Coordinates of C-alpha atoms in Angstrom, one line a residue:
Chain A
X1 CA -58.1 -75.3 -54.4
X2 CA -56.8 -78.5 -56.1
X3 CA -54.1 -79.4 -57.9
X4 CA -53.4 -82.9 -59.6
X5 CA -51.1 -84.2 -56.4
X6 CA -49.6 -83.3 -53.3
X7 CA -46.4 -82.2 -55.2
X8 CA -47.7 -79.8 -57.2
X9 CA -49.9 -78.2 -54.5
X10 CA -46.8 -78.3 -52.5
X11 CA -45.5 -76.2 -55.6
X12 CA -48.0 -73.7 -55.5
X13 CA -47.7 -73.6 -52.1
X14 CA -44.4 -72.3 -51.8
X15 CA -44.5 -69.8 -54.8
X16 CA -47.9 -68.0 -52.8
X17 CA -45.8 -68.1 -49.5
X18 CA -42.6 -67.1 -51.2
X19 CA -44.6 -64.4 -53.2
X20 CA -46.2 -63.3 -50.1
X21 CA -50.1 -64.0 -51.3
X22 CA -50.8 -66.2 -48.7
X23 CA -49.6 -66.3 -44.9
X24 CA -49.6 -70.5 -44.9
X25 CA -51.0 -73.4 -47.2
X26 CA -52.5 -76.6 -45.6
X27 CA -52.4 -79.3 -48.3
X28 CA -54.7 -81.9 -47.3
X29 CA -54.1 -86.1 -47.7
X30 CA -55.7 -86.9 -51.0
X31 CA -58.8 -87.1 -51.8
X32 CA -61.5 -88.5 -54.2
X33 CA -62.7 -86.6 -56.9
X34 CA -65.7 -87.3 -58.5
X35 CA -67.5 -85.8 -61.7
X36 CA -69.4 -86.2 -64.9
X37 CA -67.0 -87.2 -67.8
X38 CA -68.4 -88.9 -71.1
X39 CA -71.4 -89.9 -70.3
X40 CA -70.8 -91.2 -66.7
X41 CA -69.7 -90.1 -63.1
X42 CA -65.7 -90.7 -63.1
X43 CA -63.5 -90.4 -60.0
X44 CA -59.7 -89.7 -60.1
X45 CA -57.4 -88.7 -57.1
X46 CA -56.8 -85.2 -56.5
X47 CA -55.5 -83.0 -54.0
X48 CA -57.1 -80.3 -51.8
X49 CA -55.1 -77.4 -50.3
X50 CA -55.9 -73.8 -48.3
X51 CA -54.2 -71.1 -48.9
X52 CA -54.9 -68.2 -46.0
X53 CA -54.8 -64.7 -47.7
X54 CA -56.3 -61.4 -47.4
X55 CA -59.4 -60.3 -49.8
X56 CA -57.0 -57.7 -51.1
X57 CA -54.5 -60.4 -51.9
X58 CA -57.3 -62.7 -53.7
X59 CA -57.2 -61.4 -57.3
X60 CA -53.6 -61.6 -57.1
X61 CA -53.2 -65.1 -56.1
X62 CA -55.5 -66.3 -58.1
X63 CA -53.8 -64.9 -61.3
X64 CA -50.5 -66.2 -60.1
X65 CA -52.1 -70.3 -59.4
X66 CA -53.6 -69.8 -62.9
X67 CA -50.3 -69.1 -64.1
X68 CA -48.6 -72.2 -62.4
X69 CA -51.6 -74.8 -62.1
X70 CA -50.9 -77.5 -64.5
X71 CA -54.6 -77.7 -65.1
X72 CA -57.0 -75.2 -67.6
X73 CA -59.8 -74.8 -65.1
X74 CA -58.5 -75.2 -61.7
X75 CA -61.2 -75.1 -59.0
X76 CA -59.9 -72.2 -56.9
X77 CA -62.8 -70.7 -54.7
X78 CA -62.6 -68.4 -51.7
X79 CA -64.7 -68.9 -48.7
X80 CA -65.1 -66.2 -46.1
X81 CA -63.2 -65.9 -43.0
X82 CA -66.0 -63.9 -40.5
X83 CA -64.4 -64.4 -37.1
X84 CA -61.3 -65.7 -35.4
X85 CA -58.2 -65.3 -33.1
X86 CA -57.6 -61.5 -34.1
X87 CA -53.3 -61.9 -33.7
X88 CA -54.0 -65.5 -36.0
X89 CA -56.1 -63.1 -38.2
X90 CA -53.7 -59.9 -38.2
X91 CA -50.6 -62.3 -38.8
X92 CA -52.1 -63.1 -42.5
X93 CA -52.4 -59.6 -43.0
X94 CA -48.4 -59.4 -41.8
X95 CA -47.2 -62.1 -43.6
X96 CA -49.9 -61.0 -47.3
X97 CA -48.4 -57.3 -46.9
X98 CA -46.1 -56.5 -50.5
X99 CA -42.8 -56.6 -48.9
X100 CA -41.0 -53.2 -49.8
Chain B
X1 CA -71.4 -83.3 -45.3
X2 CA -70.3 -86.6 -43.3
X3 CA -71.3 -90.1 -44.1
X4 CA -70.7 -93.3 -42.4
X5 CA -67.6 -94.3 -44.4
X6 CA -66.2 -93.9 -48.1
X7 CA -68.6 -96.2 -50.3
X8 CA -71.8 -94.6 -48.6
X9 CA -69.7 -90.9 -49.5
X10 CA -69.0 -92.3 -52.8
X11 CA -72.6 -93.5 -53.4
X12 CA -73.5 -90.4 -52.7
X13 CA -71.4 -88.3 -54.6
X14 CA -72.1 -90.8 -57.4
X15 CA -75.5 -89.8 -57.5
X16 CA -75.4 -86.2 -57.2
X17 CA -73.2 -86.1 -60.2
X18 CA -75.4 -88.3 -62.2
X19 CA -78.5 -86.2 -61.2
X20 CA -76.3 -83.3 -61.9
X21 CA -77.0 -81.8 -58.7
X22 CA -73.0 -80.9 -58.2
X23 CA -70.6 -80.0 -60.4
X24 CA -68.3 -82.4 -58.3
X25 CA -67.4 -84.0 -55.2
X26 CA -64.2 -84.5 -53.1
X27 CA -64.3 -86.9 -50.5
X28 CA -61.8 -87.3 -48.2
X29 CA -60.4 -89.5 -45.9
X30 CA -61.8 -91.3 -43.2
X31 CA -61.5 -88.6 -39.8
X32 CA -62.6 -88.2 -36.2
X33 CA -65.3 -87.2 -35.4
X34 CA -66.1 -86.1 -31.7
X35 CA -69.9 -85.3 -30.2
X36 CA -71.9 -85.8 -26.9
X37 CA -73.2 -89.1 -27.0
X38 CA -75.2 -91.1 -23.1
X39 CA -73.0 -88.7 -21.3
X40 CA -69.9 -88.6 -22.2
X41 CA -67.3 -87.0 -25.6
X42 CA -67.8 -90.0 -28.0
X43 CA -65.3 -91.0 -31.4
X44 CA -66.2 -92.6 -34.6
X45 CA -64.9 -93.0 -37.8
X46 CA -66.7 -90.8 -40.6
X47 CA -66.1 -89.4 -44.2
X48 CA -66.2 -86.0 -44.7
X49 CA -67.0 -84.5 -48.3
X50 CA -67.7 -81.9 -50.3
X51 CA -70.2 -81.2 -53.2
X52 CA -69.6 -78.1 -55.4
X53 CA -72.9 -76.7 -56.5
X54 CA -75.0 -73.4 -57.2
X55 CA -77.6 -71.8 -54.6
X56 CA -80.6 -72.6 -57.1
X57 CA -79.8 -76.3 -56.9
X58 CA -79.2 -76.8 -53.5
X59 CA -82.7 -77.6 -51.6
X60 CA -83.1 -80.7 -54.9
X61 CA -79.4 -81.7 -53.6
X62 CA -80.3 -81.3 -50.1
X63 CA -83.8 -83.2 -50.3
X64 CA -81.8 -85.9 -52.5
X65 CA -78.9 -86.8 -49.8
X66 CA -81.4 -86.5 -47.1
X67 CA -83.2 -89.6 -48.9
X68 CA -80.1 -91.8 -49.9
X69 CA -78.3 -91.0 -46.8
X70 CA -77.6 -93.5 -44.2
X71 CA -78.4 -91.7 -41.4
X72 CA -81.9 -89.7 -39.9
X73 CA -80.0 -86.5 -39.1
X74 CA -77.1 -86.8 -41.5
X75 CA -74.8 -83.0 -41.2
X76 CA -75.7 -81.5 -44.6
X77 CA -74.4 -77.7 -44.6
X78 CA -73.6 -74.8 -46.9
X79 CA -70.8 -72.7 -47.1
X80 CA -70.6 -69.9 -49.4
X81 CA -68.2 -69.2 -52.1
X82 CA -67.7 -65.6 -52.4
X83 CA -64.9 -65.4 -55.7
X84 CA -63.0 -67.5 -57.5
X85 CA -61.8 -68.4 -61.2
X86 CA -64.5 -67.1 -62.8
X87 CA -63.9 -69.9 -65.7
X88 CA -64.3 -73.2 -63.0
X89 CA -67.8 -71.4 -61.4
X90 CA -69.2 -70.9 -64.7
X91 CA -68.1 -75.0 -65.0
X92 CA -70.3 -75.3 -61.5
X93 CA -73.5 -73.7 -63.4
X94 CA -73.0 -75.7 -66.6
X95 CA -72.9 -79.1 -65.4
X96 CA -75.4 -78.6 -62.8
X97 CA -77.9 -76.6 -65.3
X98 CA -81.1 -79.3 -65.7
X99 CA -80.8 -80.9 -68.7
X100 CA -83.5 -80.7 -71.5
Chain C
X1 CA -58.6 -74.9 -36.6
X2 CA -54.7 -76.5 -36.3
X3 CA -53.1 -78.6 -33.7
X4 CA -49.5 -79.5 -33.2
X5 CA -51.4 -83.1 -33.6
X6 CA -54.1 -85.6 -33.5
X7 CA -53.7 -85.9 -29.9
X8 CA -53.9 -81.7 -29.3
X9 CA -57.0 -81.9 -31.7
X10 CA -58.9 -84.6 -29.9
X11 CA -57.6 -83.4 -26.6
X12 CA -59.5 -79.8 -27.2
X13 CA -62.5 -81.0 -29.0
X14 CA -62.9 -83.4 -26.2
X15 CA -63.2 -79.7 -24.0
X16 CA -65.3 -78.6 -26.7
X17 CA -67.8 -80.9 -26.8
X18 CA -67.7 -81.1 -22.7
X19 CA -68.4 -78.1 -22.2
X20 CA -71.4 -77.6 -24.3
X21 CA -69.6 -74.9 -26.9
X22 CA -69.5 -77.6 -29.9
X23 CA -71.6 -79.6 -30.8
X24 CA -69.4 -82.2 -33.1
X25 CA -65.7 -82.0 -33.7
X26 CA -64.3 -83.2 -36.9
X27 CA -60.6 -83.9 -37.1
X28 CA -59.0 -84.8 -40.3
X29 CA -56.0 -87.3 -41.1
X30 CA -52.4 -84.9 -40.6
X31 CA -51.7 -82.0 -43.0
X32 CA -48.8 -80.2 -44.6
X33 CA -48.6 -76.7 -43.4
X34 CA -46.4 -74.6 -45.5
X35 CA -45.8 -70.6 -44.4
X36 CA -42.7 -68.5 -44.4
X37 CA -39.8 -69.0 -41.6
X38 CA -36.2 -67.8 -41.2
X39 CA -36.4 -66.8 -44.8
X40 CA -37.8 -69.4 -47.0
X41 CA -41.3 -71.4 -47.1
X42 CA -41.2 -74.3 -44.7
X43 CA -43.3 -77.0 -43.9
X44 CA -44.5 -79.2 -41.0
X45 CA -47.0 -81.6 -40.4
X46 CA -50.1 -80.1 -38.6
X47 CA -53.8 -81.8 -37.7
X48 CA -56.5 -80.0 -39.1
X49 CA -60.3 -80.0 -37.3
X50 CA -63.5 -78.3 -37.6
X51 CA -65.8 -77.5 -34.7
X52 CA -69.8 -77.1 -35.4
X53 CA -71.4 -74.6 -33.5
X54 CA -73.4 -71.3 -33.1
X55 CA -73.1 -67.6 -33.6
X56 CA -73.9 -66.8 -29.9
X57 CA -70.8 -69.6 -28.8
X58 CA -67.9 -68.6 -30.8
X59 CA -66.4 -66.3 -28.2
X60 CA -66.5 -68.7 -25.6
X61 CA -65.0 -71.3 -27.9
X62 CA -62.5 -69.0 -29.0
X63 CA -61.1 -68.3 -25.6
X64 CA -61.7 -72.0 -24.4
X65 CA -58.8 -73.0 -27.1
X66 CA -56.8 -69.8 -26.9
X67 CA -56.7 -71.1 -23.2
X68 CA -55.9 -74.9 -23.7
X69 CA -53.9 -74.5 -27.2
X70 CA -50.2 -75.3 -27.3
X71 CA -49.2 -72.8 -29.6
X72 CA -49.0 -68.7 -28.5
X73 CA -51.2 -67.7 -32.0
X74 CA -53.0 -70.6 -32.9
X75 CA -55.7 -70.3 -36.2
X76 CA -58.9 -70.6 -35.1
X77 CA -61.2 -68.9 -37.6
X78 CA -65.1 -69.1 -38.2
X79 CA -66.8 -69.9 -41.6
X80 CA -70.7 -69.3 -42.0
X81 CA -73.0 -72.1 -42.0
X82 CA -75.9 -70.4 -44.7
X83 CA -78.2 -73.0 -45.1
X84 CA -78.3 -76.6 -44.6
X85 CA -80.5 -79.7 -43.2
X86 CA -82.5 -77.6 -40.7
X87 CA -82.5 -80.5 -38.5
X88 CA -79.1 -80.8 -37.8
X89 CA -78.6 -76.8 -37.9
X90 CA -81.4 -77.4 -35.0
X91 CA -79.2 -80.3 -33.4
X92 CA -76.1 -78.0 -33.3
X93 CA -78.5 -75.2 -30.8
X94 CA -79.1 -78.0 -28.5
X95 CA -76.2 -79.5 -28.2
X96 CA -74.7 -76.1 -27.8
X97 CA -77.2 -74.5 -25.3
X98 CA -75.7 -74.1 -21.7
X99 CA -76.9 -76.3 -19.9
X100 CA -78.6 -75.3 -16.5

């Protein structure tokens, strides 16, 4: 994902945690972004962040950053996780589970 | 990808946008990298970034950094996005479709 | 992967690239890391770093930073690589083979 700055992915970041649809954030230093606006390539400064969730957790978190992104189209994409430290991975399934 | 610093990521990205062979680029700042080099774990200064695209345009992206990059083996790889808003991927295809 | 800090990061990648199970570490400037703690969403600064390697070496890479990481449940997880510049997707085999 990004969002506009670091405070309002650190925003976002605490309404998934708090909400339980992701098991941490990393927000990222920021970055350049660069794209085609009138006519030309344009650059602005954006900020990138993680969020580690489950897949059954996805459609909900992305509904809820569409809801609270200060943009139209946010870029929110999910890349897949395929291997990794199984109590790292069973932890985000912990921390994602829909607290009773 | 990785590039030798920020203006050669930025010329880049420039170009890729303007041949609208990504959607757009984030390119972040300068980090470590760390590789096997006469013997020994070697350090240097690189720029990671990203280019958001679709799978039908990324050979002509991948044959166009290979020919403005810097270096003879430059790390050029692709990571799949497997869901997301559907609103910014359709974005991706749009500015990235060939224009007439 | 996370580390505690840029000195945890290099300090395994280092190992990494030493013992032949990565073939280029990339560690990124320091991160916020936001997940849930005692209650509420918290934060702390954390070093982000991506290791390059193959299929057939994850395990052993997994268990060489289980083995040297600070923390009890530290994130490691894999992303696929699914296409790229076929040199450097070569590169990363060689590097990466054990060497007799």
């Amino acid at each position: 994902m990004t969002a506009e700055n670091p405070d309002e992915a650190r925003r976002i970041s605490d309404m998934l945690i708090e909400k339980r649809l992701a098991a941490c954030c990393n927000i990222f230093e920021p970055m350049q972004a660069v794209f085609w606006w009138e006519g030309a390539a344009q650059s602005e400064r954006e900020t990138a962040f993680i969020a580690k969730t489950t897949t059954e957790r996805f459609a909900e978190l992305k509904a809820a950053v569409l809801d609270a992104h200060s943009y139209d189209v946010p870029c929110i994409v999910a890349m897949p996780i395929v291997d990794g430290n199984s109590e790292f991975l069973d932890w985000i399934g912990e921390q994602t589970r829909a607290q009773s």
